[in-house]
């Protein structure tokens, strides 16, 4: 995202796909960038039943002089850890013992 992009800009951009419930614009890290509002990326939560349409229309398009990269968010670390622990705690199926082969007599 361009350095001057604000949460309001992002909300306005994505409201055509559904209700925007949350926007987080990453603030700049360096002191010399203090006059900018955006570090170059943001997270937006859009309540929509057609997320793929939004992604296909906006991904790799130009907006305010920068190329957008639109992706479905990955679960955060704690959510992934919780899911992995749940999967590991499930009982694993025990494989059936091998069936002995019968000797055929000719």
CSV table of N, CA and C in Angstrom, one decimal:
chain,number,residue,atom,x,y,z
A,1,UNK,N,0.8,-1.2,0.0
A,1,UNK,CA,0.0,0.0,0.0
A,1,UNK,C,0.9,1.2,0.0
A,2,UNK,N,0.3,2.3,-0.5
A,2,UNK,CA,1.0,3.6,-0.6
A,2,UNK,C,1.1,4.1,0.9
A,3,UNK,N,2.2,4.9,1.2
A,3,UNK,CA,2.4,5.4,2.5
A,3,UNK,C,1.3,6.3,3.1
A,4,UNK,N,0.5,6.9,2.2
A,4,UNK,CA,-0.5,7.8,2.6
A,4,UNK,C,-1.9,7.2,2.8
A,5,UNK,N,-2.0,5.9,2.5
A,5,UNK,CA,-3.3,5.2,2.6
A,5,UNK,C,-3.7,5.1,4.1
A,6,UNK,N,-5.0,5.4,4.3
A,6,UNK,CA,-5.6,5.4,5.7
A,6,UNK,C,-6.6,4.2,5.8
A,7,UNK,N,-7.0,4.0,7.0
A,7,UNK,CA,-8.1,3.0,7.2
A,7,UNK,C,-9.4,3.4,6.5
A,8,UNK,N,-9.7,4.7,6.5
A,8,UNK,CA,-10.9,5.1,5.8
A,8,UNK,C,-10.8,4.8,4.3
A,9,UNK,N,-9.6,5.0,3.7
A,9,UNK,CA,-9.4,4.7,2.3
A,9,UNK,C,-9.7,3.2,2.0
A,10,UNK,N,-9.2,2.4,2.9
A,10,UNK,CA,-9.3,0.9,2.7
A,10,UNK,C,-10.8,0.5,2.9
A,11,UNK,N,-11.4,1.1,3.9
A,11,UNK,CA,-12.8,0.8,4.1
A,11,UNK,C,-13.7,1.2,2.9
A,12,UNK,N,-13.4,2.3,2.4
A,12,UNK,CA,-14.2,2.8,1.2
A,12,UNK,C,-13.9,1.9,0.0
A,13,UNK,N,-12.7,1.4,-0.1
A,13,UNK,CA,-12.4,0.6,-1.2
A,13,UNK,C,-13.1,-0.8,-1.2
A,14,UNK,N,-13.3,-1.3,0.0
A,14,UNK,CA,-13.8,-2.7,0.1
A,14,UNK,C,-15.3,-2.8,0.5
A,15,UNK,N,-16.0,-1.7,0.8
A,15,UNK,CA,-17.4,-1.8,1.1
A,15,UNK,C,-18.3,-2.3,0.0
A,16,UNK,N,-17.8,-2.2,-1.2
A,16,UNK,CA,-18.7,-2.7,-2.3
A,16,UNK,C,-18.8,-4.3,-2.2
A,17,UNK,N,-18.0,-4.9,-1.4
A,17,UNK,CA,-18.1,-6.4,-1.3
A,17,UNK,C,-18.8,-6.8,-0.1
A,18,UNK,N,-19.1,-5.9,0.9
A,18,UNK,CA,-19.8,-6.3,2.1
A,18,UNK,C,-19.4,-5.3,3.2
A,19,UNK,N,-19.9,-5.6,4.4
A,19,UNK,CA,-19.7,-4.7,5.5
A,19,UNK,C,-18.2,-4.9,6.0
A,20,UNK,N,-17.5,-3.8,6.1
A,20,UNK,CA,-16.2,-3.8,6.6
A,20,UNK,C,-16.3,-3.7,8.1
A,21,UNK,N,-15.8,-4.8,8.8
A,21,UNK,CA,-16.0,-4.8,10.3
A,21,UNK,C,-14.7,-4.4,11.0
A,22,UNK,N,-13.5,-4.5,10.3
A,22,UNK,CA,-12.3,-4.1,11.0
A,22,UNK,C,-11.2,-3.8,9.9
A,23,UNK,N,-10.4,-2.8,10.2
A,23,UNK,CA,-9.3,-2.4,9.3
A,23,UNK,C,-8.1,-2.1,10.3
A,24,UNK,N,-7.0,-2.7,10.0
A,24,UNK,CA,-5.8,-2.4,10.7
A,24,UNK,C,-4.7,-2.0,9.7
A,25,UNK,N,-4.2,-0.8,9.8
A,25,UNK,CA,-3.2,-0.3,8.9
A,25,UNK,C,-1.9,-0.3,9.7
A,26,UNK,N,-0.9,-1.1,9.2
A,26,UNK,CA,0.4,-1.2,9.9
A,26,UNK,C,1.0,0.2,9.9
A,27,UNK,N,1.4,0.7,11.1
A,27,UNK,CA,2.0,2.0,11.1
A,27,UNK,C,3.5,2.0,10.7
A,28,UNK,N,4.0,3.1,10.3
A,28,UNK,CA,5.4,3.1,9.9
A,28,UNK,C,6.3,2.8,11.1
A,29,UNK,N,7.5,2.2,10.8
A,29,UNK,CA,8.4,1.9,11.9
A,29,UNK,C,9.5,2.9,12.1
A,30,UNK,N,9.9,3.6,11.1
A,30,UNK,CA,11.1,4.5,11.2
A,30,UNK,C,10.6,5.9,11.5
A,31,UNK,N,11.4,6.6,12.2
A,31,UNK,CA,11.1,8.0,12.6
A,31,UNK,C,10.9,8.9,11.4
A,32,UNK,N,11.8,8.7,10.3
A,32,UNK,CA,11.7,9.5,9.1
A,32,UNK,C,10.4,9.3,8.3
A,33,UNK,N,9.7,8.2,8.6
A,33,UNK,CA,8.4,7.9,7.9
A,33,UNK,C,7.2,8.3,8.8
A,34,UNK,N,7.5,9.1,9.9
A,34,UNK,CA,6.4,9.4,10.8
A,34,UNK,C,5.3,10.2,10.2
A,35,UNK,N,5.6,10.9,9.1
A,35,UNK,CA,4.5,11.7,8.4
A,35,UNK,C,3.6,10.8,7.6
A,36,UNK,N,4.0,9.6,7.4
A,36,UNK,CA,3.1,8.6,6.7
A,36,UNK,C,2.2,7.9,7.6
A,37,UNK,N,1.1,7.4,7.1
A,37,UNK,CA,0.1,6.7,8.0
A,37,UNK,C,0.2,5.2,7.8
A,38,UNK,N,1.0,4.7,6.8
A,38,UNK,CA,0.9,3.2,6.4
A,38,UNK,C,2.3,2.7,6.1
A,39,UNK,N,2.7,1.6,6.7
A,39,UNK,CA,4.0,0.9,6.5
A,39,UNK,C,4.0,0.2,5.1
A,40,UNK,N,2.8,0.0,4.5
A,40,UNK,CA,2.8,-0.7,3.2
A,40,UNK,C,1.9,-1.9,3.2
A,41,UNK,N,1.3,-2.2,4.4
A,41,UNK,CA,0.3,-3.3,4.4
A,41,UNK,C,-0.8,-3.1,5.4
A,42,UNK,N,-1.9,-3.8,5.2
A,42,UNK,CA,-3.0,-3.6,6.2
A,42,UNK,C,-3.8,-4.9,6.2
A,43,UNK,N,-4.6,-5.1,7.2
A,43,UNK,CA,-5.5,-6.2,7.3
A,43,UNK,C,-6.9,-5.6,7.3
A,44,UNK,N,-7.8,-6.2,6.5
A,44,UNK,CA,-9.2,-5.8,6.5
A,44,UNK,C,-10.1,-7.0,6.6
A,45,UNK,N,-11.2,-6.8,7.4
A,45,UNK,CA,-12.1,-7.9,7.6
A,45,UNK,C,-13.4,-7.4,6.9
A,46,UNK,N,-13.8,-8.2,5.9
A,46,UNK,CA,-15.0,-7.9,5.1
A,46,UNK,C,-16.0,-9.1,5.3
A,47,UNK,N,-17.2,-8.8,5.7
A,47,UNK,CA,-18.2,-9.8,5.9
A,47,UNK,C,-18.9,-9.9,4.5
A,48,UNK,N,-18.5,-11.0,3.8
A,48,UNK,CA,-19.0,-11.2,2.4
A,48,UNK,C,-19.2,-12.7,2.2
A,49,UNK,N,-20.1,-13.0,1.3
A,49,UNK,CA,-20.3,-14.4,0.9
A,49,UNK,C,-19.5,-14.7,-0.4
A,50,UNK,N,-18.8,-13.7,-0.9
A,50,UNK,CA,-18.0,-13.9,-2.2
A,50,UNK,C,-16.6,-13.4,-2.0
A,51,UNK,N,-15.8,-14.0,-1.1
A,51,UNK,CA,-14.4,-13.5,-1.0
A,51,UNK,C,-13.6,-13.7,-2.2
A,52,UNK,N,-13.8,-14.7,-2.9
A,52,UNK,CA,-13.0,-15.0,-4.1
A,52,UNK,C,-13.2,-13.9,-5.2
A,53,UNK,N,-14.4,-13.4,-5.3
A,53,UNK,CA,-14.7,-12.3,-6.2
A,53,UNK,C,-13.8,-11.1,-5.9
A,54,UNK,N,-13.8,-10.7,-4.6
A,54,UNK,CA,-13.0,-9.6,-4.2
A,54,UNK,C,-11.5,-9.8,-4.5
A,55,UNK,N,-11.0,-11.0,-4.2
A,55,UNK,CA,-9.6,-11.3,-4.4
A,55,UNK,C,-9.3,-11.3,-5.9
A,56,UNK,N,-10.2,-11.9,-6.7
A,56,UNK,CA,-9.9,-11.9,-8.2
A,56,UNK,C,-10.0,-10.5,-8.8
A,57,UNK,N,-10.8,-9.6,-8.3
A,57,UNK,CA,-10.9,-8.3,-8.9
A,57,UNK,C,-9.8,-7.4,-8.4
A,58,UNK,N,-9.3,-7.5,-7.2
A,58,UNK,CA,-8.3,-6.5,-6.7
A,58,UNK,C,-6.9,-7.0,-6.6
A,59,UNK,N,-6.7,-8.3,-6.6
A,59,UNK,CA,-5.3,-8.9,-6.5
A,59,UNK,C,-4.5,-8.5,-7.7
A,60,UNK,N,-3.3,-8.0,-7.5
A,60,UNK,CA,-2.3,-7.6,-8.5
A,60,UNK,C,-2.8,-6.4,-9.4
A,61,UNK,N,-3.7,-5.6,-8.8
A,61,UNK,CA,-4.1,-4.3,-9.5
A,61,UNK,C,-3.4,-3.2,-8.9
A,62,UNK,N,-3.4,-2.1,-9.6
A,62,UNK,CA,-2.7,-0.8,-9.1
A,62,UNK,C,-3.8,0.0,-8.4
A,63,UNK,N,-3.3,0.5,-7.2
A,63,UNK,CA,-4.1,1.4,-6.4
A,63,UNK,C,-3.2,2.4,-5.7
A,64,UNK,N,-3.5,3.7,-6.0
A,64,UNK,CA,-2.7,4.8,-5.5
A,64,UNK,C,-1.2,4.6,-5.7
A,65,UNK,N,-0.9,4.1,-6.9
A,65,UNK,CA,0.5,3.9,-7.4
A,65,UNK,C,1.2,2.7,-6.9
A,66,UNK,N,0.5,1.8,-6.2
A,66,UNK,CA,1.1,0.5,-5.7
A,66,UNK,C,0.3,-0.7,-6.2
A,67,UNK,N,1.0,-1.8,-6.3
A,67,UNK,CA,0.3,-3.0,-6.7
A,67,UNK,C,-0.3,-3.7,-5.4
A,68,UNK,N,-1.6,-4.0,-5.5
A,68,UNK,CA,-2.2,-4.7,-4.3
A,68,UNK,C,-2.0,-6.2,-4.4
A,69,UNK,N,-1.8,-6.8,-3.2
A,69,UNK,CA,-1.7,-8.2,-3.0
A,69,UNK,C,-2.8,-8.6,-2.1
A,70,UNK,N,-3.9,-9.2,-2.5
A,70,UNK,CA,-5.0,-9.6,-1.7
A,70,UNK,C,-5.0,-11.1,-1.5
A,71,UNK,N,-5.1,-11.5,-0.2
A,71,UNK,CA,-5.1,-12.9,0.2
A,71,UNK,C,-6.1,-13.1,1.3
A,72,UNK,N,-6.6,-14.3,1.4
A,72,UNK,CA,-7.3,-14.7,2.6
A,72,UNK,C,-6.3,-14.8,3.7
A,73,UNK,N,-6.7,-14.3,4.8
A,73,UNK,CA,-5.7,-14.3,6.0
A,73,UNK,C,-5.5,-15.7,6.5
A,74,UNK,N,-4.3,-16.0,6.9
A,74,UNK,CA,-4.0,-17.3,7.5
A,74,UNK,C,-4.3,-17.2,9.0
A,75,UNK,N,-4.6,-18.3,9.6
A,75,UNK,CA,-4.9,-18.2,11.1
A,75,UNK,C,-3.6,-17.7,11.8
A,76,UNK,N,-3.8,-17.0,12.9
A,76,UNK,CA,-2.7,-16.5,13.6
A,76,UNK,C,-2.0,-17.7,14.3
A,77,UNK,N,-0.9,-17.5,14.9
A,77,UNK,CA,-0.1,-18.5,15.5
A,77,UNK,C,-0.8,-19.3,16.6
A,78,UNK,N,-1.5,-18.6,17.5
A,78,UNK,CA,-2.2,-19.3,18.5
A,78,UNK,C,-3.3,-20.2,18.0
A,79,UNK,N,-4.0,-19.7,17.0
A,79,UNK,CA,-5.1,-20.5,16.4
A,79,UNK,C,-4.5,-21.8,15.7
A,80,UNK,N,-3.4,-21.6,15.0
A,80,UNK,CA,-2.8,-22.8,14.4
A,80,UNK,C,-2.3,-23.8,15.4
A,81,UNK,N,-1.7,-23.3,16.5
A,81,UNK,CA,-1.2,-24.2,17.6
A,81,UNK,C,-2.3,-24.9,18.2
A,82,UNK,N,-3.5,-24.2,18.5
A,82,UNK,CA,-4.6,-24.9,19.1
A,82,UNK,C,-5.2,-26.0,18.2
A,83,UNK,N,-5.2,-25.7,16.9
A,83,UNK,CA,-5.7,-26.7,16.0
A,83,UNK,C,-4.8,-27.9,15.9
A,84,UNK,N,-3.5,-27.7,15.9
A,84,UNK,CA,-2.6,-28.8,15.9
A,84,UNK,C,-2.7,-29.7,17.1
A,85,UNK,N,-2.9,-29.0,18.3
A,85,UNK,CA,-3.0,-29.8,19.5
A,85,UNK,C,-4.3,-30.6,19.5
A,86,UNK,N,-5.4,-30.0,19.0
A,86,UNK,CA,-6.6,-30.8,18.9
A,86,UNK,C,-6.5,-32.0,18.0
A,87,UNK,N,-5.8,-31.8,16.9
A,87,UNK,CA,-5.6,-32.9,16.0
A,87,UNK,C,-4.7,-34.0,16.6
A,88,UNK,N,-3.7,-33.6,17.3
A,88,UNK,CA,-2.8,-34.6,18.0
A,88,UNK,C,-3.5,-35.3,19.1
A,89,UNK,N,-4.5,-34.7,19.7
A,89,UNK,CA,-5.2,-35.3,20.9
A,89,UNK,C,-6.2,-36.3,20.4
A,90,UNK,N,-6.6,-36.3,19.2
A,90,UNK,CA,-7.6,-37.3,18.7
A,90,UNK,C,-7.0,-38.6,18.6
A,91,UNK,N,-7.7,-39.7,19.0
A,91,UNK,CA,-7.1,-41.0,18.9
A,91,UNK,C,-6.8,-41.4,17.4
A,92,UNK,N,-5.7,-42.0,17.2
A,92,UNK,CA,-5.3,-42.4,15.9
A,92,UNK,C,-5.9,-43.8,15.6
A,93,UNK,N,-6.3,-44.0,14.4
A,93,UNK,CA,-6.9,-45.3,14.1
A,93,UNK,C,-5.7,-46.4,14.1
A,94,UNK,N,-6.1,-47.5,14.6
A,94,UNK,CA,-5.1,-48.6,14.7
A,94,UNK,C,-5.3,-49.4,13.4
A,95,UNK,N,-4.2,-49.6,12.7
A,95,UNK,CA,-4.3,-50.4,11.4
A,95,UNK,C,-4.7,-51.9,11.7
A,96,UNK,N,-5.4,-52.5,10.9
A,96,UNK,CA,-5.8,-53.9,11.0
A,96,UNK,C,-4.6,-54.7,10.8
A,97,UNK,N,-4.5,-55.8,11.6
A,97,UNK,CA,-3.4,-56.7,11.4
A,97,UNK,C,-3.4,-57.3,10.0
A,98,UNK,N,-2.2,-57.6,9.5
A,98,UNK,CA,-2.2,-58.2,8.1
A,98,UNK,C,-2.9,-59.6,8.1
A,99,UNK,N,-3.6,-59.9,7.1
A,99,UNK,CA,-4.2,-61.2,6.9
A,99,UNK,C,-3.2,-62.1,6.3
A,100,UNK,N,-3.0,-63.3,7.0
A,100,UNK,CA,-2.0,-64.2,6.5
A,100,UNK,C,-2.4,-64.8,5.1
A,101,UNK,N,-1.5,-64.9,4.2
A,101,UNK,CA,-1.8,-65.4,2.9
A,101,UNK,C,-1.9,-66.9,2.9
A,102,UNK,N,-2.9,-67.4,2.2
A,102,UNK,CA,-3.1,-68.8,2.2
A,102,UNK,C,-2.2,-69.4,1.1
A,103,UNK,N,-1.6,-70.5,1.4
A,103,UNK,CA,-0.8,-71.2,0.4
A,103,UNK,C,-1.7,-72.0,-0.5
A,104,UNK,N,-1.5,-71.8,-1.8
A,104,UNK,CA,-2.3,-72.5,-2.8
A,104,UNK,C,-1.6,-73.8,-3.2
A,105,UNK,N,-2.3,-74.9,-3.2
A,105,UNK,CA,-1.6,-76.2,-3.6
A,105,UNK,C,-2.1,-76.4,-5.0
A,106,UNK,N,-1.1,-76.9,-5.8
A,106,UNK,CA,-1.4,-77.2,-7.2
A,106,UNK,C,-1.6,-78.6,-7.4
